[in-house]
Amino acid sequence: MCNLVMKFQILLLFQIFFGLSYAAFSADFGNWLQEYFGEDVRKHLERADLGTTGSFGGKKSRNDVLKNQPVVFVHGVSNRAGDKMYQAAEFFRSQGYVWAELYGTTYANGDEGNPLQWASYSMQCSYVKLVRALIVAVRLYTGRAVDVVGYSMGVPVSRKAILGGRCVDTGEDLGGPLTKFIDTYIGVAGPNHGISLQVGGISIPGCVFSLLPVCNTQTGLYSGFCPSESVYLQDINQQVGYEGQNRFSIYSKADQLVGYTVCSQ
C-alpha cells in the first residue's frame, strides 16, 4: 500500500505523465472479455476505434501468475488510456510490475485534436459504467483485489464507479459498492468538489456558472458559490470511505486549475 503511494509521488516528481505510446489489451485479456462478457463488452472496453491509445493491460497467457495486485488506471478529462496513464503504467513497469498487473480503458474520446475539448465533457453514466466494468473484469480475470488510480476527472468518475447506486443523469442502477474488491485507492488532482482557478494567489471557483458541459449542475464540476455542488458531486461526497480499504488523495498547491482546496475542502 505505502509502496504504491510512494511510486506515484516519485512519478509526479519526475513528471513522466506526458507522451504517447502504444497501448492495447493483450490478446488473452481481450479473448477472456469476449468469452465471459461478450463481444460488445470487449469492444467498449478495448476501444480499438481509438487505434493504439484505447486501452492497455492483460496477461500473455491465462496461466500467468501475478506477483503484484492489479492496478486499474482511470485517465483524466480529454485524455485516453494510452496518454498520461499509460506513462504512469510504464513507470510501474520500471518498478517490477508487468502488463498482466496494469490496466486501463478510455471512457470518452480524448481531445480529438481540439485543445478545448475538455470543456465539452462531463461525468456521464456511460463513462462510469465503462470504468466499473473494467474494475469488475480485472477483479474476475486476475482473481485478486484491485488497486485503483484515478487522475483529474478520472477521480470522480472512478469514485462513482466504485460507489455504485443510481446514475444521477439516467437513473440506471449500477449495483452495490465495489469497496470490498478494492485494496488501495489513489486520487491524483481530483476535482472532487469542483475546480478552483488560481489567479494572482487568489482561489476562484472555476465552475461558478453552468454554461459549459464540464460545469453543468447535473453531471459537471459545478461548484457555484460555495458550498454549492453539482448533483453528481453531491452524490459521490455524501458518503465517505467507500473507495477502498486504503484511500489516498494527492494534490499540489501549485495546481492552477483543480487547485489545492475548493470551498475550503
Protein backbone atom coordinates (compact mmCIF):
# COMPACT_ATOMS: atom_id res chain seq x y z
CA MET A 1 0.00 0.00 0.00
CA CYS A 2 2.64 2.54 1.07
CA ASN A 3 4.88 1.46 -1.81
CA LEU A 4 2.06 2.22 -4.24
CA VAL A 5 1.71 5.75 -2.88
CA MET A 6 5.48 6.28 -2.96
CA LYS A 7 5.57 5.18 -6.59
CA PHE A 8 3.07 7.86 -7.50
CA GLN A 9 4.90 10.53 -5.56
CA ILE A 10 8.08 9.67 -7.47
CA LEU A 11 6.09 9.63 -10.69
CA LEU A 12 4.84 13.15 -10.06
CA LEU A 13 8.30 14.42 -9.19
CA PHE A 14 9.79 13.14 -12.43
CA GLN A 15 6.82 14.40 -14.46
CA ILE A 16 6.52 11.38 -16.69
CA PHE A 17 2.80 11.89 -17.15
CA PHE A 18 3.49 13.11 -20.70
CA GLY A 19 3.89 11.50 -24.10
CA LEU A 20 2.23 8.93 -26.36
CA SER A 21 2.93 5.22 -26.57
CA TYR A 22 1.44 2.06 -27.99
CA ALA A 23 -1.39 0.71 -25.85
CA ALA A 24 -3.83 -2.19 -26.25
CA PHE A 25 -5.28 -5.11 -24.30
CA SER A 26 -3.36 -8.35 -24.59
CA ALA A 27 -4.94 -10.98 -26.82
CA ASP A 28 -5.58 -13.15 -23.77
CA PHE A 29 -7.48 -10.44 -21.88
CA GLY A 30 -9.44 -9.46 -24.97
CA ASN A 31 -10.42 -13.07 -25.61
CA TRP A 32 -11.34 -13.54 -21.95
CA LEU A 33 -13.62 -10.49 -22.05
CA GLN A 34 -15.35 -11.81 -25.15
CA GLU A 35 -15.68 -15.29 -23.69
CA TYR A 36 -17.18 -14.20 -20.36
CA PHE A 37 -18.95 -10.93 -21.17
CA GLY A 38 -19.49 -10.98 -24.92
CA GLU A 39 -18.17 -9.18 -27.96
CA ASP A 40 -19.97 -5.92 -27.17
CA VAL A 41 -18.33 -5.54 -23.74
CA ARG A 42 -14.93 -6.32 -25.24
CA LYS A 43 -15.48 -3.71 -27.94
CA HIS A 44 -16.46 -0.99 -25.48
CA LEU A 45 -13.59 -1.68 -23.08
CA GLU A 46 -10.88 -2.34 -25.66
CA ARG A 47 -11.64 0.82 -27.66
CA ALA A 48 -9.96 -0.38 -30.83
CA ASP A 49 -11.66 2.57 -32.55
CA LEU A 50 -9.00 4.79 -30.94
CA GLY A 51 -6.17 2.84 -32.51
CA THR A 52 -3.14 2.36 -30.30
CA THR A 53 -4.32 4.55 -27.42
CA GLY A 54 -7.64 2.99 -26.44
CA SER A 55 -6.63 0.54 -23.72
CA PHE A 56 -3.82 -1.48 -22.16
CA GLY A 57 -3.21 -4.46 -19.90
CA GLY A 58 -3.61 -8.21 -19.73
CA LYS A 59 -1.74 -11.48 -19.38
CA LYS A 60 0.28 -13.11 -22.12
CA SER A 61 -1.18 -16.44 -21.10
CA ARG A 62 -4.18 -17.39 -18.95
CA ASN A 63 -1.80 -19.28 -16.65
CA ASP A 64 0.40 -16.27 -15.86
CA VAL A 65 0.78 -15.73 -12.11
CA LEU A 66 0.65 -12.18 -10.72
CA LYS A 67 3.24 -11.06 -8.19
CA ASN A 68 1.59 -7.69 -7.52
CA GLN A 69 -2.02 -6.66 -7.10
CA PRO A 70 -3.51 -5.47 -10.39
CA VAL A 71 -3.87 -1.72 -10.83
CA VAL A 72 -6.66 -0.05 -12.81
CA PHE A 73 -5.74 3.42 -14.09
CA VAL A 74 -8.51 5.91 -14.85
CA HIS A 75 -7.48 8.80 -17.09
CA GLY A 76 -8.41 12.46 -16.85
CA VAL A 77 -10.59 14.78 -18.90
CA SER A 78 -9.89 14.78 -22.67
CA ASN A 79 -7.23 12.07 -22.24
CA ARG A 80 -7.18 8.45 -23.40
CA ALA A 81 -5.80 5.34 -21.75
CA GLY A 82 -2.74 5.50 -24.00
CA ASP A 83 -1.83 9.02 -22.96
CA LYS A 84 -0.79 10.03 -19.44
CA MET A 85 -1.99 6.92 -17.64
CA TYR A 86 -0.04 4.67 -19.97
CA GLN A 87 3.06 6.61 -18.98
CA ALA A 88 2.12 6.05 -15.35
CA ALA A 89 1.80 2.33 -16.05
CA GLU A 90 5.22 2.36 -17.73
CA PHE A 91 6.67 3.77 -14.53
CA PHE A 92 5.11 0.93 -12.56
CA ARG A 93 6.71 -1.48 -15.03
CA SER A 94 10.08 0.06 -14.24
CA GLN A 95 9.36 -0.83 -10.60
CA GLY A 96 8.73 -4.51 -11.27
CA TYR A 97 5.11 -4.64 -12.43
CA VAL A 98 4.12 -6.40 -15.66
CA TRP A 99 1.25 -5.73 -18.09
CA ALA A 100 -0.76 -8.54 -16.51
CA GLU A 101 -0.98 -6.26 -13.45
CA LEU A 102 -1.68 -2.91 -15.18
CA TYR A 103 -4.96 -1.98 -16.89
CA GLY A 104 -6.67 0.99 -18.46
CA THR A 105 -9.51 1.83 -20.83
CA THR A 106 -10.77 5.04 -22.41
CA TYR A 107 -14.16 6.18 -21.18
CA ALA A 108 -14.55 9.09 -23.63
CA ASN A 109 -12.73 10.04 -26.85
CA GLY A 110 -9.76 12.13 -25.79
CA ASP A 111 -9.15 15.64 -27.08
CA GLU A 112 -9.91 14.71 -30.71
CA GLY A 113 -7.32 17.25 -31.81
CA ASN A 114 -9.13 20.10 -30.06
CA PRO A 115 -7.31 21.77 -27.13
CA LEU A 116 -10.67 22.95 -25.78
CA GLN A 117 -12.35 19.55 -25.98
CA TRP A 118 -12.15 19.19 -22.20
CA ALA A 119 -14.93 21.76 -21.85
CA SER A 120 -17.40 19.50 -23.67
CA TYR A 121 -17.06 16.54 -21.31
CA SER A 122 -18.99 15.75 -18.16
CA MET A 123 -19.30 12.72 -15.87
CA GLN A 124 -21.87 10.74 -17.81
CA CYS A 125 -23.27 7.43 -16.65
CA SER A 126 -21.81 5.73 -19.73
CA TYR A 127 -18.31 6.73 -18.61
CA VAL A 128 -18.91 5.46 -15.09
CA LYS A 129 -20.23 2.14 -16.39
CA LEU A 130 -17.12 1.56 -18.52
CA VAL A 131 -14.78 2.16 -15.60
CA ARG A 132 -16.88 0.00 -13.29
CA ALA A 133 -16.94 -2.77 -15.89
CA LEU A 134 -13.15 -2.72 -16.16
CA ILE A 135 -12.68 -2.88 -12.39
CA VAL A 136 -15.04 -5.85 -12.15
CA ALA A 137 -13.44 -7.55 -15.15
CA VAL A 138 -9.90 -7.17 -13.78
CA ARG A 139 -11.02 -8.49 -10.40
CA LEU A 140 -12.54 -11.61 -12.00
CA TYR A 141 -9.79 -12.08 -14.60
CA THR A 142 -6.94 -11.93 -12.08
CA GLY A 143 -8.71 -13.29 -9.01
CA ARG A 144 -7.03 -10.59 -6.94
CA ALA A 145 -8.09 -7.48 -5.05
CA VAL A 146 -7.67 -4.42 -7.24
CA ASP A 147 -5.85 -1.12 -6.73
CA VAL A 148 -7.35 1.91 -8.49
CA VAL A 149 -5.55 5.09 -9.52
CA GLY A 150 -7.66 7.99 -10.78
CA TYR A 151 -6.32 11.19 -12.30
CA SER A 152 -8.14 14.52 -12.79
CA MET A 153 -11.77 13.87 -13.84
CA GLY A 154 -10.94 10.18 -13.61
CA VAL A 155 -11.13 10.59 -9.83
CA PRO A 156 -14.84 11.47 -9.53
CA VAL A 157 -15.64 9.07 -12.38
CA SER A 158 -13.87 6.17 -10.67
CA ARG A 159 -15.31 7.07 -7.27
CA LYS A 160 -18.85 6.75 -8.65
CA ALA A 161 -17.86 3.54 -10.43
CA ILE A 162 -16.87 2.09 -7.05
CA LEU A 163 -19.77 3.62 -5.12
CA GLY A 164 -22.45 2.28 -7.43
CA GLY A 165 -26.07 3.19 -6.85
CA ARG A 166 -28.14 5.14 -9.35
CA CYS A 167 -26.63 7.37 -12.01
CA VAL A 168 -27.72 10.96 -11.48
CA ASP A 169 -28.35 11.56 -15.20
CA THR A 170 -30.06 8.35 -16.36
CA GLY A 171 -31.32 6.80 -13.14
CA GLU A 172 -29.69 3.47 -14.05
CA ASP A 173 -28.87 1.27 -11.06
CA LEU A 174 -25.18 0.34 -11.14
CA GLY A 175 -25.45 -2.08 -8.24
CA GLY A 176 -23.81 -2.04 -4.84
CA PRO A 177 -20.40 -0.63 -3.85
CA LEU A 178 -17.25 -2.43 -5.00
CA THR A 179 -15.42 -1.44 -1.82
CA LYS A 180 -14.57 -4.98 -0.72
CA PHE A 181 -12.78 -5.62 -4.02
CA ILE A 182 -10.57 -2.50 -3.83
CA ASP A 183 -7.45 -2.64 -1.69
CA THR A 184 -5.87 0.77 -2.33
CA TYR A 185 -7.44 3.79 -3.99
CA ILE A 186 -5.37 6.81 -5.03
CA GLY A 187 -6.86 10.00 -6.42
CA VAL A 188 -4.44 12.41 -8.11
CA ALA A 189 -5.54 16.03 -8.64
CA GLY A 190 -9.18 15.03 -8.45
CA PRO A 191 -11.87 17.75 -8.73
CA ASN A 192 -13.99 16.14 -6.03
CA HIS A 193 -15.55 19.47 -5.09
CA GLY A 194 -15.23 21.21 -8.44
CA ILE A 195 -12.27 23.20 -9.69
CA SER A 196 -10.54 26.23 -8.24
CA LEU A 197 -8.61 28.54 -10.56
CA GLN A 198 -5.54 30.21 -9.09
CA VAL A 199 -5.34 33.85 -10.17
CA GLY A 200 -2.70 36.06 -8.60
CA GLY A 201 -2.60 33.93 -5.50
CA ILE A 202 -6.38 34.06 -5.13
CA SER A 203 -8.52 30.92 -5.37
CA ILE A 204 -11.60 31.36 -7.58
CA PRO A 205 -14.19 28.61 -8.19
CA GLY A 206 -13.76 27.64 -11.84
CA CYS A 207 -17.31 26.39 -12.40
CA VAL A 208 -19.41 29.13 -10.84
CA PHE A 209 -21.63 29.18 -13.92
CA SER A 210 -23.02 26.12 -15.68
CA LEU A 211 -22.76 27.32 -19.28
CA LEU A 212 -20.17 24.72 -20.31
CA PRO A 213 -20.93 20.97 -20.25
CA VAL A 214 -17.97 20.36 -17.94
CA CYS A 215 -19.54 22.79 -15.46
CA ASN A 216 -23.18 21.69 -15.70
CA THR A 217 -25.19 21.38 -12.49
CA GLN A 218 -26.16 17.74 -13.06
CA THR A 219 -23.08 15.76 -14.12
CA GLY A 220 -20.46 18.50 -14.25
CA LEU A 221 -17.92 20.06 -11.93
CA TYR A 222 -20.25 22.89 -10.97
CA SER A 223 -19.27 24.34 -7.60
CA GLY A 224 -21.30 27.54 -7.86
CA PHE A 225 -20.99 29.91 -4.99
CA CYS A 226 -19.75 27.90 -2.03
CA PRO A 227 -20.88 25.47 -0.84
CA SER A 228 -22.98 24.58 -3.92
CA GLU A 229 -22.02 21.46 -5.90
CA SER A 230 -23.45 19.60 -8.87
CA VAL A 231 -25.83 16.71 -8.23
CA TYR A 232 -23.06 14.30 -9.26
CA LEU A 233 -20.52 15.73 -6.81
CA GLN A 234 -23.08 15.73 -4.02
CA ASP A 235 -23.79 12.08 -4.77
CA ILE A 236 -20.17 10.91 -4.51
CA ASN A 237 -19.40 13.12 -1.50
CA GLN A 238 -22.36 12.29 0.71
CA GLN A 239 -20.66 9.07 1.80
CA VAL A 240 -17.07 8.53 2.91
CA GLY A 241 -14.65 5.62 2.98
CA TYR A 242 -16.20 3.58 0.17
CA GLU A 243 -13.36 3.91 -2.35
CA GLY A 244 -11.30 1.06 -0.91
CA GLN A 245 -9.68 -0.42 2.17
CA ASN A 246 -6.90 2.19 1.95
CA ARG A 247 -7.53 5.64 0.48
CA PHE A 248 -5.19 8.45 -0.53
CA SER A 249 -5.54 11.81 -2.28
CA ILE A 250 -2.62 13.66 -3.87
CA TYR A 251 -2.89 17.38 -4.59
CA SER A 252 -0.46 20.19 -5.33
CA LYS A 253 -0.61 23.74 -4.01
CA ALA A 254 0.85 24.78 -7.37
CA ASP A 255 -2.08 23.32 -9.34
CA GLN A 256 -3.50 26.24 -11.34
CA LEU A 257 -6.71 24.50 -12.42
CA VAL A 258 -8.02 21.98 -9.90
CA GLY A 259 -6.47 23.85 -7.01
CA TYR A 260 -5.43 22.61 -3.60
CA THR A 261 -8.79 23.32 -1.97
CA VAL A 262 -12.23 24.25 -3.30
CA CYS A 263 -14.65 26.00 -0.97
CA SER A 264 -12.25 25.21 1.90
CA GLN A 265 -12.48 21.46 1.21
